[in-house]
DNA sequence: AAGGTCTCCAACCGCGCGCAG
DNA sequence: ACTGCGCGCGGTTGGAGACCT
């Protein structure tokens, strides 16, 4: 017996989302919260697959998303976590507030991978490339999981990365160094990594509870409440949601203009 | 200026897992 | 124990813009 399609293929629209569709989805989720995604398109009046709605919301419309390129510190954190977790993008994304698994995956494939290769590091195993040749039977990243013995390898790679970082310090790098130190301390926290591996509640997940709360209290990160977001998002709609720059959640203001400009093209 | 190639990222696809019946 | 459903994840693709010749 074949698997049932996730939705009725007939009459289901595919491809880029229009601002009208975005509007409908935002309205629906702000009003009802995230319920059964399969039912969302029908209830929201969208000719889309529920999966597509979920993806659009989680990767693009969520109000807590950061836009723009990953900072140096975030990139370093992604590399560290990838060394420990492999391609578990959702787990990695859970440690980077405002970033999605899709975004991190794309960034990895387009930027970080190349960077590591350029530095002579295998992006899959995080081993130096020449070392790889001599030890072809080395384990995959998935097998590099939180074991006491793996730390030295990660530290080794950190050393390579840091040495390059030190040799060409741009102002942006310097400004992110404090953040980087903080993230490094998170990374080197064995108990944290263990909890990560054990799927304990991610640190930042609690900050984003999709269900509208009765009290609408703000969270510790200072994100707007749902009520605030709702009114704000609805106000945005006439302009296209990104004109309002959710970058207020981001420190990367310098990237905002080109990011917004780029987003506007497609929508 | 025009055509070809490359890069990037939003979106799709298929599979695995967890849960309910 | 088995089956079907829904969700989430990771891999892949397609198209638009950037860059090159």
Coordinates of C-alpha atoms (C1' of nucleotides) in Angstrom, one line a residue:
Chain A
X1 CA 0.0 0.0 0.0
X2 CA 1.4 3.3 -1.0
X3 CA 1.8 6.3 1.2
X4 CA -1.1 8.7 1.1
X5 CA -0.2 12.0 -0.3
X6 CA 0.1 14.7 2.3
X7 CA -2.6 16.6 0.6
X8 CA -4.9 16.5 -2.3
X9 CA -2.6 17.2 -5.2
X10 CA -5.4 18.5 -7.4
X11 CA -5.9 22.2 -7.0
X12 CA -3.0 22.7 -4.7
X13 CA -0.8 25.6 -5.7
X14 CA 3.0 25.3 -5.7
X15 CA 5.8 27.7 -6.1
X16 CA 6.6 31.1 -4.6
X17 CA 4.1 32.5 -2.1
X18 CA 2.3 35.7 -2.9
X19 CA 1.9 38.5 -0.4
X20 CA -1.8 37.7 -0.4
X21 CA -1.2 34.2 0.6
X22 CA 1.3 35.3 3.3
X23 CA -1.3 37.7 4.6
X24 CA -3.9 34.9 4.9
X25 CA -1.5 32.5 6.6
X26 CA -0.3 35.2 9.1
X27 CA -3.9 36.2 9.9
X28 CA -4.9 32.6 10.5
X29 CA -2.0 31.7 12.7
X30 CA -2.1 34.9 14.7
X31 CA -5.8 34.3 15.3
X32 CA -5.7 30.5 15.9
X33 CA -2.2 29.7 16.7
X34 CA -0.4 26.7 15.1
X35 CA -2.9 23.8 15.1
X36 CA -3.1 20.9 12.7
X37 CA -1.1 22.0 9.7
X38 CA -3.1 19.7 7.5
X39 CA -6.2 21.7 8.3
X40 CA -4.6 25.1 8.0
X41 CA -4.9 25.7 4.2
X42 CA -8.6 24.9 4.3
X43 CA -9.3 27.0 7.3
X44 CA -7.1 29.8 6.2
X45 CA -8.6 29.8 2.6
X46 CA -5.3 28.8 1.0
X47 CA -4.9 26.5 -2.0
X48 CA -1.7 25.1 -0.5
X49 CA -0.5 21.9 1.0
X50 CA -0.4 22.0 4.8
X51 CA 3.3 21.1 4.6
X52 CA 3.9 24.1 2.5
X53 CA 2.1 26.4 5.0
X54 CA 4.2 25.0 7.8
X55 CA 7.4 25.6 5.9
X56 CA 6.5 29.1 4.8
X57 CA 5.6 30.0 8.4
X58 CA 8.7 28.4 10.1
X59 CA 11.2 29.6 7.5
X60 CA 9.9 32.9 6.5
X61 CA 6.9 34.4 8.3
X62 CA 7.7 33.7 12.0
X63 CA 8.1 37.1 13.7
X64 CA 11.1 36.1 15.7
X65 CA 13.2 35.3 12.6
X66 CA 16.5 37.0 12.1
X67 CA 17.2 38.0 8.6
X68 CA 20.6 38.5 6.9
X69 CA 23.8 36.5 6.9
X70 CA 24.9 34.6 9.9
X71 CA 27.4 36.5 12.0
X72 CA 30.9 35.2 12.5
X73 CA 30.0 33.9 15.9
X74 CA 26.9 32.2 14.7
X75 CA 28.9 30.6 11.9
X76 CA 31.5 29.4 14.4
X77 CA 28.7 27.9 16.5
X78 CA 27.2 26.1 13.5
X79 CA 30.6 24.6 12.7
X80 CA 31.1 23.5 16.3
X81 CA 27.7 22.0 16.5
X82 CA 28.0 20.3 13.1
X83 CA 31.2 18.7 14.2
X84 CA 29.3 17.1 17.1
X85 CA 25.8 16.6 15.6
X86 CA 26.4 16.1 11.9
X87 CA 23.6 17.2 9.5
X88 CA 21.1 17.5 12.2
X89 CA 20.1 21.0 11.1
X90 CA 17.0 21.3 13.2
X91 CA 19.1 20.5 16.3
X92 CA 21.7 23.1 15.3
X93 CA 19.0 25.6 14.5
X94 CA 17.5 25.1 17.9
X95 CA 20.7 26.6 19.4
X96 CA 20.6 29.7 17.2
X97 CA 17.6 31.8 18.1
X98 CA 15.9 33.3 15.1
X99 CA 17.6 31.0 12.6
X100 CA 15.9 28.1 10.8
X101 CA 17.2 24.7 9.9
X102 CA 16.7 25.6 6.2
X103 CA 18.6 28.8 6.5
X104 CA 21.5 27.1 8.4
X105 CA 21.5 24.2 5.9
X106 CA 21.7 26.6 3.0
X107 CA 24.4 28.7 4.6
X108 CA 26.4 25.6 5.3
X109 CA 26.1 24.3 1.8
X110 CA 26.8 27.7 0.1
X111 CA 29.3 29.3 2.4
X112 CA 30.7 27.3 5.3
X113 CA 31.4 24.1 3.3
X114 CA 33.5 26.1 0.8
X115 CA 35.3 28.0 3.6
X116 CA 36.2 24.8 5.4
X117 CA 37.4 23.2 2.1
X118 CA 39.5 26.2 1.4
X119 CA 41.1 25.8 4.9
X120 CA 41.8 22.2 4.2
X121 CA 39.2 20.8 6.5
X122 CA 36.7 18.2 5.4
X123 CA 33.3 19.6 6.0
X124 CA 31.8 16.2 6.6
X125 CA 34.3 14.8 9.1
X126 CA 35.8 18.1 10.3
X127 CA 39.2 16.4 9.9
X128 CA 42.0 18.0 8.0
X129 CA 41.8 16.8 4.4
X130 CA 45.4 15.4 4.2
X131 CA 44.8 13.5 7.4
X132 CA 41.7 12.0 5.8
X133 CA 43.7 10.3 3.1
X134 CA 45.7 8.4 5.7
X135 CA 42.7 7.4 7.7
X136 CA 40.0 6.5 5.2
X137 CA 38.1 4.5 7.7
X138 CA 37.5 7.4 10.1
X139 CA 34.1 7.6 11.5
X140 CA 31.3 9.8 10.1
X141 CA 30.1 12.9 12.0
X142 CA 27.1 11.0 13.3
X143 CA 29.5 8.8 15.1
X144 CA 31.4 11.7 16.5
X145 CA 28.7 12.2 19.0
X146 CA 29.2 13.5 22.5
X147 CA 31.9 11.3 23.7
X148 CA 34.7 12.6 25.9
X149 CA 37.3 11.7 23.4
X150 CA 35.9 13.9 20.6
X151 CA 36.6 17.2 22.2
X152 CA 40.2 17.4 21.3
X153 CA 39.3 17.0 17.6
X154 CA 36.9 19.9 17.8
X155 CA 39.4 22.0 19.6
X156 CA 42.0 21.2 17.0
X157 CA 39.7 22.6 14.3
X158 CA 38.9 25.6 16.4
X159 CA 42.5 26.3 16.5
X160 CA 42.7 26.3 12.7
X161 CA 39.7 28.6 12.4
X162 CA 40.9 30.9 15.1
X163 CA 44.3 31.3 13.6
X164 CA 42.7 32.5 10.3
X165 CA 40.4 34.7 12.2
X166 CA 43.3 36.3 14.0
X167 CA 45.2 36.9 10.9
X168 CA 42.6 39.1 9.3
X169 CA 40.5 40.8 11.9
X170 CA 37.8 43.0 10.3
X171 CA 35.9 45.4 12.5
X172 CA 32.9 43.2 12.2
X173 CA 34.9 40.2 13.5
X174 CA 36.2 42.2 16.4
X175 CA 32.7 43.4 17.3
X176 CA 31.5 39.8 17.3
X177 CA 34.3 38.5 19.4
X178 CA 32.6 39.0 22.7
X179 CA 29.5 37.2 21.4
X180 CA 31.8 34.6 20.0
X181 CA 33.4 34.0 23.4
X182 CA 30.0 33.6 24.9
X183 CA 29.0 31.1 22.2
X184 CA 32.2 29.3 22.6
X185 CA 31.5 28.8 26.2
X186 CA 28.2 27.4 25.4
X187 CA 29.8 25.1 22.9
X188 CA 32.4 23.8 25.3
X189 CA 29.8 23.2 27.9
X190 CA 29.8 19.4 27.9
X191 CA 26.6 19.2 29.9
X192 CA 24.8 21.4 27.5
X193 CA 26.0 19.4 24.5
X194 CA 24.9 16.2 26.3
X195 CA 21.5 17.7 27.0
X196 CA 21.3 18.6 23.4
X197 CA 22.0 15.1 22.4
X198 CA 19.5 13.8 24.9
X199 CA 16.8 16.1 23.3
X200 CA 16.1 18.1 26.4
X201 CA 14.0 21.1 25.9
X202 CA 16.1 23.5 23.8
X203 CA 17.1 26.7 25.5
X204 CA 15.4 29.0 23.0
X205 CA 12.3 26.9 22.2
X206 CA 10.6 28.2 25.2
X207 CA 10.9 31.7 23.8
X208 CA 8.7 30.8 21.0
X209 CA 5.5 29.2 22.0
X210 CA 3.2 29.4 19.0
X211 CA 0.0 29.1 21.0
X212 CA -1.5 32.5 21.8
X213 CA -1.3 33.0 25.5
X214 CA -4.2 34.3 27.5
X215 CA -1.9 36.8 29.3
X216 CA 0.3 37.7 26.4
X217 CA 3.2 38.3 28.6
X218 CA 6.5 39.2 27.0
X219 CA 9.3 36.7 27.3
X220 CA 12.7 37.2 28.7
X221 CA 14.3 38.0 25.3
X222 CA 12.1 41.0 24.9
X223 CA 10.3 39.7 21.9
X224 CA 7.0 41.4 21.4
X225 CA 4.0 39.5 22.8
X226 CA 1.6 37.7 20.4
X227 CA -0.9 40.5 20.8
X228 CA 1.7 43.1 19.9
X229 CA 3.0 41.0 17.0
X230 CA -0.4 40.4 15.8
X231 CA -1.3 44.1 15.5
X232 CA 2.1 44.9 14.2
X233 CA 2.1 42.2 11.6
X234 CA -1.4 43.1 10.4
X235 CA -0.2 46.7 10.1
X236 CA 2.7 45.5 8.0
X237 CA 0.6 43.7 5.5
X238 CA -0.1 46.6 3.2
X239 CA 3.6 47.1 2.7
X240 CA 4.7 43.5 2.6
X241 CA 5.8 42.0 5.8
X242 CA 9.5 42.5 5.4
X243 CA 9.3 46.2 4.9
X244 CA 9.0 46.4 8.6
X245 CA 12.3 44.6 9.0
X246 CA 11.9 41.9 11.6
X247 CA 15.6 42.7 11.9
X248 CA 14.6 44.4 15.2
X249 CA 15.4 40.9 16.5
X250 CA 18.7 41.0 14.9
X251 CA 22.0 42.7 15.6
X252 CA 22.9 42.7 11.9
X253 CA 21.5 46.0 10.9
X254 CA 24.1 46.5 8.3
X255 CA 22.8 43.6 6.2
X256 CA 19.2 44.7 6.4
X257 CA 19.0 47.0 3.3
X258 CA 20.2 44.4 0.8
X259 CA 18.3 41.6 2.5
X260 CA 15.1 43.5 2.4
X261 CA 15.7 44.5 -1.1
X262 CA 16.3 41.0 -2.2
X263 CA 13.3 39.7 -0.4
X264 CA 11.1 42.3 -2.0
X265 CA 12.0 41.0 -5.5
X266 CA 10.5 37.6 -5.0
X267 CA 7.4 38.7 -3.3
Chain B
dA1 C1' 24.7 44.4 -25.3
dA2 C1' 24.0 39.5 -25.3
dG3 C1' 24.6 35.0 -24.0
dG4 C1' 26.4 31.7 -20.9
dT5 C1' 27.7 30.2 -16.3
dC6 C1' 27.6 30.4 -11.4
dT7 C1' 25.6 31.3 -6.9
dC8 C1' 22.2 31.5 -3.7
dC9 C1' 18.1 30.4 -1.4
dA10 C1' 13.0 29.5 -1.2
dA11 C1' 10.3 25.7 -1.8
dC12 C1' 9.4 20.9 -2.8
dC13 C1' 9.8 15.9 -2.1
dG14 C1' 10.1 11.7 0.2
dC15 C1' 11.1 9.3 4.3
dG16 C1' 11.1 8.2 9.3
dC17 C1' 9.1 8.7 13.7
dG18 C1' 5.6 9.1 17.1
dC19 C1' 1.0 8.7 18.3
dA20 C1' -3.8 7.2 18.4
dG21 C1' -7.1 3.9 17.4
Chain C
dA1 C1' 1.0 -5.9 17.4
dC2 C1' -0.6 -3.6 13.6
dT3 C1' -2.1 0.2 10.7
dG4 C1' -2.9 4.8 9.2
dC5 C1' -2.2 9.6 9.9
dG6 C1' 0.3 13.9 10.6
dC7 C1' 4.4 16.2 11.5
dG8 C1' 9.1 17.3 11.1
dC9 C1' 13.5 16.5 9.1
dG10 C1' 17.1 16.4 5.6
dG11 C1' 18.2 16.2 0.8
dT12 C1' 17.4 18.1 -3.6
dT13 C1' 15.7 21.2 -7.1
dG14 C1' 14.3 25.3 -9.8
dG15 C1' 14.5 29.9 -10.8
dA16 C1' 16.1 34.5 -10.3
dG17 C1' 19.9 37.5 -9.9
dA18 C1' 24.9 38.2 -10.2
dC19 C1' 28.9 37.7 -12.6
dC20 C1' 31.8 36.6 -16.5
dT21 C1' 33.2 36.4 -21.3

